[in-house]
Coordinates of C-alpha atoms in Angstrom, one line a residue:
X1 CA -110.7 -62.3 -37.7
X2 CA -113.0 -60.6 -35.1
X3 CA -116.0 -62.6 -36.3
X4 CA -113.9 -65.8 -36.0
X5 CA -112.9 -64.9 -32.5
X6 CA -116.5 -64.3 -31.6
X7 CA -117.5 -67.7 -33.0
X8 CA -114.8 -69.3 -31.0
X9 CA -116.0 -67.5 -27.8
X10 CA -119.6 -68.7 -28.5
X11 CA -118.4 -72.3 -29.0
X12 CA -116.4 -72.2 -25.8
X13 CA -119.3 -70.7 -23.8
X14 CA -121.7 -73.3 -25.2
X15 CA -119.3 -76.1 -24.1
X16 CA -119.2 -74.7 -20.6
X17 CA -123.0 -74.7 -20.5
X18 CA -123.0 -78.3 -21.7
X19 CA -120.4 -79.3 -19.0
X20 CA -122.5 -77.6 -16.3
X21 CA -125.6 -79.3 -17.4
X22 CA -123.8 -82.7 -17.7
X23 CA -122.7 -82.4 -14.0
X24 CA -126.4 -82.3 -13.0
X25 CA -127.3 -85.5 -15.0
X26 CA -127.0 -88.8 -13.3
X27 CA -126.8 -90.9 -16.5
X28 CA -123.5 -92.5 -17.4
X29 CA -121.6 -91.6 -20.5
X30 CA -122.7 -95.0 -22.0
X31 CA -126.4 -94.1 -21.7
X32 CA -125.7 -90.6 -23.0
X33 CA -123.9 -92.0 -26.0
X34 CA -126.8 -94.4 -26.8
X35 CA -129.2 -91.5 -26.8
X36 CA -126.9 -89.5 -29.1
X37 CA -126.7 -92.4 -31.5
X38 CA -130.5 -92.6 -31.6
X39 CA -130.9 -88.9 -32.1
X40 CA -128.3 -88.9 -34.9
X41 CA -130.1 -91.8 -36.6
X42 CA -133.4 -90.0 -36.5
X43 CA -131.8 -86.8 -37.9
X44 CA -130.1 -88.6 -40.8
X45 CA -133.3 -90.4 -41.6
X46 CA -135.1 -87.1 -41.6
X47 CA -132.6 -85.5 -44.0
X48 CA -132.7 -88.5 -46.4
X49 CA -136.5 -88.4 -46.3
X50 CA -136.5 -84.8 -47.2
X51 CA -134.1 -85.4 -50.1
X52 CA -136.1 -88.3 -51.3
X53 CA -139.3 -86.3 -51.3
X54 CA -137.6 -83.3 -53.0
X55 CA -136.3 -85.5 -55.8
X56 CA -139.6 -87.2 -56.2
X57 CA -141.4 -83.9 -56.7
X58 CA -139.0 -82.7 -59.4
X59 CA -140.8 -85.0 -62.0
X60 CA -144.4 -85.6 -62.6
X61 CA -146.4 -88.2 -60.8
X62 CA -146.0 -91.0 -63.4
X63 CA -142.2 -90.5 -63.7
X64 CA -141.3 -90.7 -60.0
X65 CA -141.5 -93.1 -57.1
X66 CA -144.8 -91.5 -56.2
X67 CA -146.4 -93.5 -59.1
X68 CA -146.5 -96.6 -56.9
X69 CA -149.1 -94.9 -54.8
X70 CA -151.1 -93.2 -57.6
X71 CA -153.9 -95.7 -57.4
X72 CA -154.3 -95.6 -53.6
X73 CA -157.8 -94.6 -52.7
X74 CA -157.6 -94.5 -48.9
X75 CA -155.1 -91.6 -48.9
X76 CA -153.3 -89.3 -51.3
X77 CA -149.5 -89.4 -51.9
X78 CA -149.7 -85.7 -52.7
X79 CA -150.6 -84.7 -49.1
X80 CA -147.5 -83.4 -47.4
X81 CA -147.9 -85.5 -44.2
X82 CA -148.6 -88.7 -46.2
X83 CA -145.6 -88.1 -48.5
X84 CA -143.3 -87.3 -45.6
X85 CA -144.3 -90.5 -43.8
X86 CA -143.6 -92.6 -46.9
X87 CA -140.3 -90.8 -47.4
X88 CA -139.3 -91.4 -43.8
X89 CA -140.3 -95.0 -44.1
X90 CA -138.1 -95.4 -47.2
X91 CA -135.2 -93.6 -45.6
X92 CA -135.4 -95.7 -42.5
X93 CA -135.5 -99.1 -44.1
X94 CA -132.7 -98.0 -46.5
X95 CA -130.4 -96.9 -43.7
X96 CA -131.1 -100.0 -41.6
X97 CA -130.5 -102.2 -44.7
X98 CA -133.9 -103.8 -44.4
X99 CA -134.9 -103.0 -48.0
X100 CA -138.5 -104.2 -48.4
X101 CA -138.6 -102.8 -52.0
X102 CA -142.2 -101.5 -51.9
X103 CA -140.9 -98.0 -52.6
X104 CA -138.3 -97.9 -55.4
X105 CA -136.7 -95.3 -57.7
X106 CA -138.0 -94.7 -61.2
X107 CA -136.0 -91.9 -62.9
X108 CA -132.2 -91.4 -63.0
X109 CA -132.2 -88.7 -60.3
X110 CA -133.9 -91.0 -57.9
X111 CA -131.4 -93.8 -58.7
X112 CA -128.5 -91.5 -58.1
X113 CA -129.9 -90.4 -54.8
X114 CA -130.6 -93.9 -53.7
X115 CA -127.0 -94.9 -54.6
X116 CA -125.6 -92.1 -52.4
X117 CA -128.0 -93.0 -49.6
X118 CA -126.9 -96.6 -49.6
X119 CA -123.2 -95.8 -49.6
X120 CA -123.5 -93.2 -46.8
X121 CA -126.1 -95.2 -44.9
X122 CA -124.1 -98.4 -45.0
X123 CA -121.0 -96.8 -43.4
X124 CA -123.1 -94.8 -40.9
X125 CA -125.2 -97.9 -39.9
X126 CA -122.1 -100.0 -39.5
X127 CA -120.5 -97.3 -37.3
X128 CA -123.6 -97.0 -35.2
X129 CA -124.0 -100.7 -34.7
X130 CA -120.3 -101.1 -33.7
X131 CA -120.5 -98.1 -31.3
X132 CA -123.7 -99.4 -29.7
X133 CA -122.3 -102.9 -29.2
X134 CA -119.1 -101.4 -27.7
X135 CA -121.2 -99.1 -25.4
X136 CA -123.6 -101.8 -24.3
X137 CA -120.7 -104.2 -23.5
X138 CA -119.2 -101.6 -21.1
X139 CA -122.3 -100.3 -19.4
X140 CA -121.3 -101.9 -16.1
X141 CA -117.6 -102.8 -16.0
X142 CA -117.7 -104.0 -12.4
X143 CA -120.6 -106.4 -13.1
X144 CA -118.7 -107.7 -16.2
X145 CA -115.6 -108.3 -14.0
X146 CA -117.7 -110.0 -11.3
X147 CA -119.3 -112.3 -13.9
X148 CA -115.9 -113.2 -15.4
X149 CA -114.5 -113.9 -12.0
X150 CA -117.5 -116.1 -11.1
X151 CA -117.2 -118.1 -14.4
X152 CA -113.4 -118.6 -13.8
X153 CA -114.0 -119.9 -10.2
X154 CA -116.9 -122.0 -11.3
X155 CA -114.8 -123.5 -14.1
X156 CA -112.1 -124.2 -11.5
X157 CA -114.7 -126.1 -9.4
X158 CA -115.7 -128.2 -12.4
X159 CA -112.1 -128.8 -13.4
X160 CA -111.0 -130.1 -10.0
X161 CA -114.2 -132.0 -9.6
X162 CA -115.0 -130.4 -6.2
X163 CA -117.6 -132.0 -3.9
X164 CA -121.2 -130.6 -4.2
X165 CA -121.1 -129.3 -0.7
X166 CA -117.9 -127.3 -1.2
X167 CA -119.0 -126.1 -4.6
X168 CA -122.3 -124.9 -3.2
X169 CA -120.6 -123.0 -0.5
X170 CA -118.2 -121.3 -2.9
X171 CA -121.0 -120.3 -5.3
X172 CA -123.1 -119.0 -2.5
X173 CA -120.1 -116.9 -1.3
X174 CA -119.5 -115.6 -4.8
X175 CA -123.1 -114.4 -5.2
X176 CA -122.5 -112.0 -2.3
X177 CA -119.1 -110.7 -3.5
X178 CA -120.4 -108.3 -6.2
X179 CA -121.3 -105.6 -3.8
X180 CA -118.1 -106.0 -1.9
X181 CA -116.0 -105.6 -5.1
X182 CA -117.9 -102.4 -5.8
X183 CA -116.9 -100.9 -2.4
X184 CA -113.3 -102.0 -3.0
X185 CA -113.3 -100.1 -6.3
X186 CA -114.9 -97.0 -4.7
X187 CA -111.9 -96.8 -2.4
X188 CA -109.5 -96.6 -5.4
X189 CA -111.7 -94.2 -7.4
X190 CA -111.7 -91.6 -4.7
X191 CA -108.0 -91.0 -5.3
X192 CA -108.8 -89.4 -8.6
X193 CA -110.6 -86.5 -6.9
X194 CA -109.2 -83.3 -5.3
X195 CA -108.5 -83.4 -1.5
X196 CA -111.5 -81.3 -0.7
X197 CA -113.8 -83.5 -2.7
X198 CA -112.2 -86.6 -1.2
X199 CA -113.1 -85.3 2.3
X200 CA -116.7 -84.6 1.2
X201 CA -117.1 -87.9 -0.4
X202 CA -115.5 -89.7 2.5
X203 CA -118.3 -88.5 4.8
X204 CA -120.8 -89.8 2.3
X205 CA -119.2 -93.2 1.8
X206 CA -118.0 -93.7 5.3
X207 CA -121.2 -92.6 7.0
X208 CA -122.2 -96.1 7.9
X209 CA -118.8 -97.4 9.1
X210 CA -116.2 -94.8 9.9
X211 CA -118.6 -92.2 11.3
X212 CA -120.4 -94.9 13.2
X213 CA -117.4 -95.5 15.5
X214 CA -117.7 -93.2 18.5
X215 CA -113.9 -92.6 18.7
X216 CA -113.8 -91.5 15.0
X217 CA -117.1 -89.6 14.8
X218 CA -115.8 -86.4 16.4
X219 CA -112.3 -86.5 14.7
X220 CA -111.3 -84.2 11.9
X221 CA -112.4 -84.9 8.3
X222 CA -108.7 -85.4 7.3
X223 CA -108.3 -88.0 10.0
X224 CA -111.4 -89.9 9.0
X225 CA -110.3 -89.7 5.3
X226 CA -107.0 -91.3 6.2
X227 CA -108.8 -94.1 8.1
X228 CA -111.2 -94.6 5.3
X229 CA -108.4 -95.1 2.7
X230 CA -106.8 -97.7 4.9
X231 CA -109.9 -99.7 5.5
X232 CA -110.3 -103.0 3.6
X233 CA -113.6 -104.5 2.8
X234 CA -114.0 -108.2 3.7
X235 CA -116.8 -110.7 3.3
X236 CA -117.0 -113.7 5.7
X237 CA -119.0 -116.9 5.6
X238 CA -121.5 -117.7 8.3
X239 CA -119.9 -119.2 11.4
X240 CA -116.5 -118.2 10.2
X241 CA -113.9 -117.3 12.8
X242 CA -112.1 -114.0 12.3
X243 CA -108.4 -114.8 13.1
X244 CA -107.2 -111.2 13.5
X245 CA -105.6 -109.3 16.3
X246 CA -104.9 -105.7 17.0
X247 CA -107.2 -104.5 14.2
X248 CA -110.2 -102.2 14.1
X249 CA -113.1 -104.2 12.8
X250 CA -116.3 -102.3 11.7
X251 CA -119.3 -104.5 11.1
X252 CA -121.6 -103.5 8.2
X253 CA -124.0 -106.4 8.4
X254 CA -124.4 -109.6 10.4
X255 CA -124.0 -110.5 14.0
X256 CA -120.6 -111.0 15.8
X257 CA -120.3 -113.3 18.8
X258 CA -117.1 -113.5 20.8
X259 CA -115.8 -117.0 21.5
X260 CA -114.2 -117.9 24.8
X261 CA -111.5 -118.5 25.8
X262 CA -109.6 -117.6 22.6
X263 CA -111.3 -114.2 22.4
X264 CA -111.6 -114.4 18.7
X265 CA -114.9 -113.1 17.4
X266 CA -117.2 -115.5 15.4
X267 CA -119.3 -114.0 12.7
X268 CA -123.0 -114.9 12.1
X269 CA -124.4 -113.5 8.9
X270 CA -128.1 -112.8 8.5
X271 CA -129.4 -113.9 5.1

């Protein structure tokens, strides 16, 4: 029981080390999972290659898969590095279901091993392919949502047979909304953090807008955080009139010109 307890403590401490290391890595979980799949595939191919080489050396040269390379003059199959390379080649194309057939079993032990490898490899490769496809499809969820929204609005323009001028303006506007949608999502993601981390991250995210306002610059962090959570990101077209009153407007990019006599500001966007 004491040994089991020590093993549990070691596993727990190792998990804490992994978490501390993971917090310093900027890669997403999707990229990390892809790297894990690649490493696992290499390790499994290595184990199958070792098993294939071990079974091949249980019999003499003429009664094993090594007999295919017995007449090779340029290199010898009995050399360890050459034999491992051939075994790894066989294991890789068997796991990936390529199956060139230039290396094939000869005796019953090799046939038995190849049968096991094909069964295990088929399930493992199907799992890896499915996991990789699922991971790649969710690498950038915000980008996927933006593309789906763009396709839906573009389909709407085609369905209603919009004029080319209006359709061009709508598509040009949509091309600039991806960054805006990301900032909108950031404002909701910050609620998942603790209050202290929200204040720290608020200064990072709001450095270019909230902290740029002279009245808000010297206020407390909690006050700026409350303002930041109530801010709404908007994107306007060039020469568009902002019909808003009694609101705090913070410009991130573009040029604002006030129109007289209404007093409404008119936005001129660069680029």
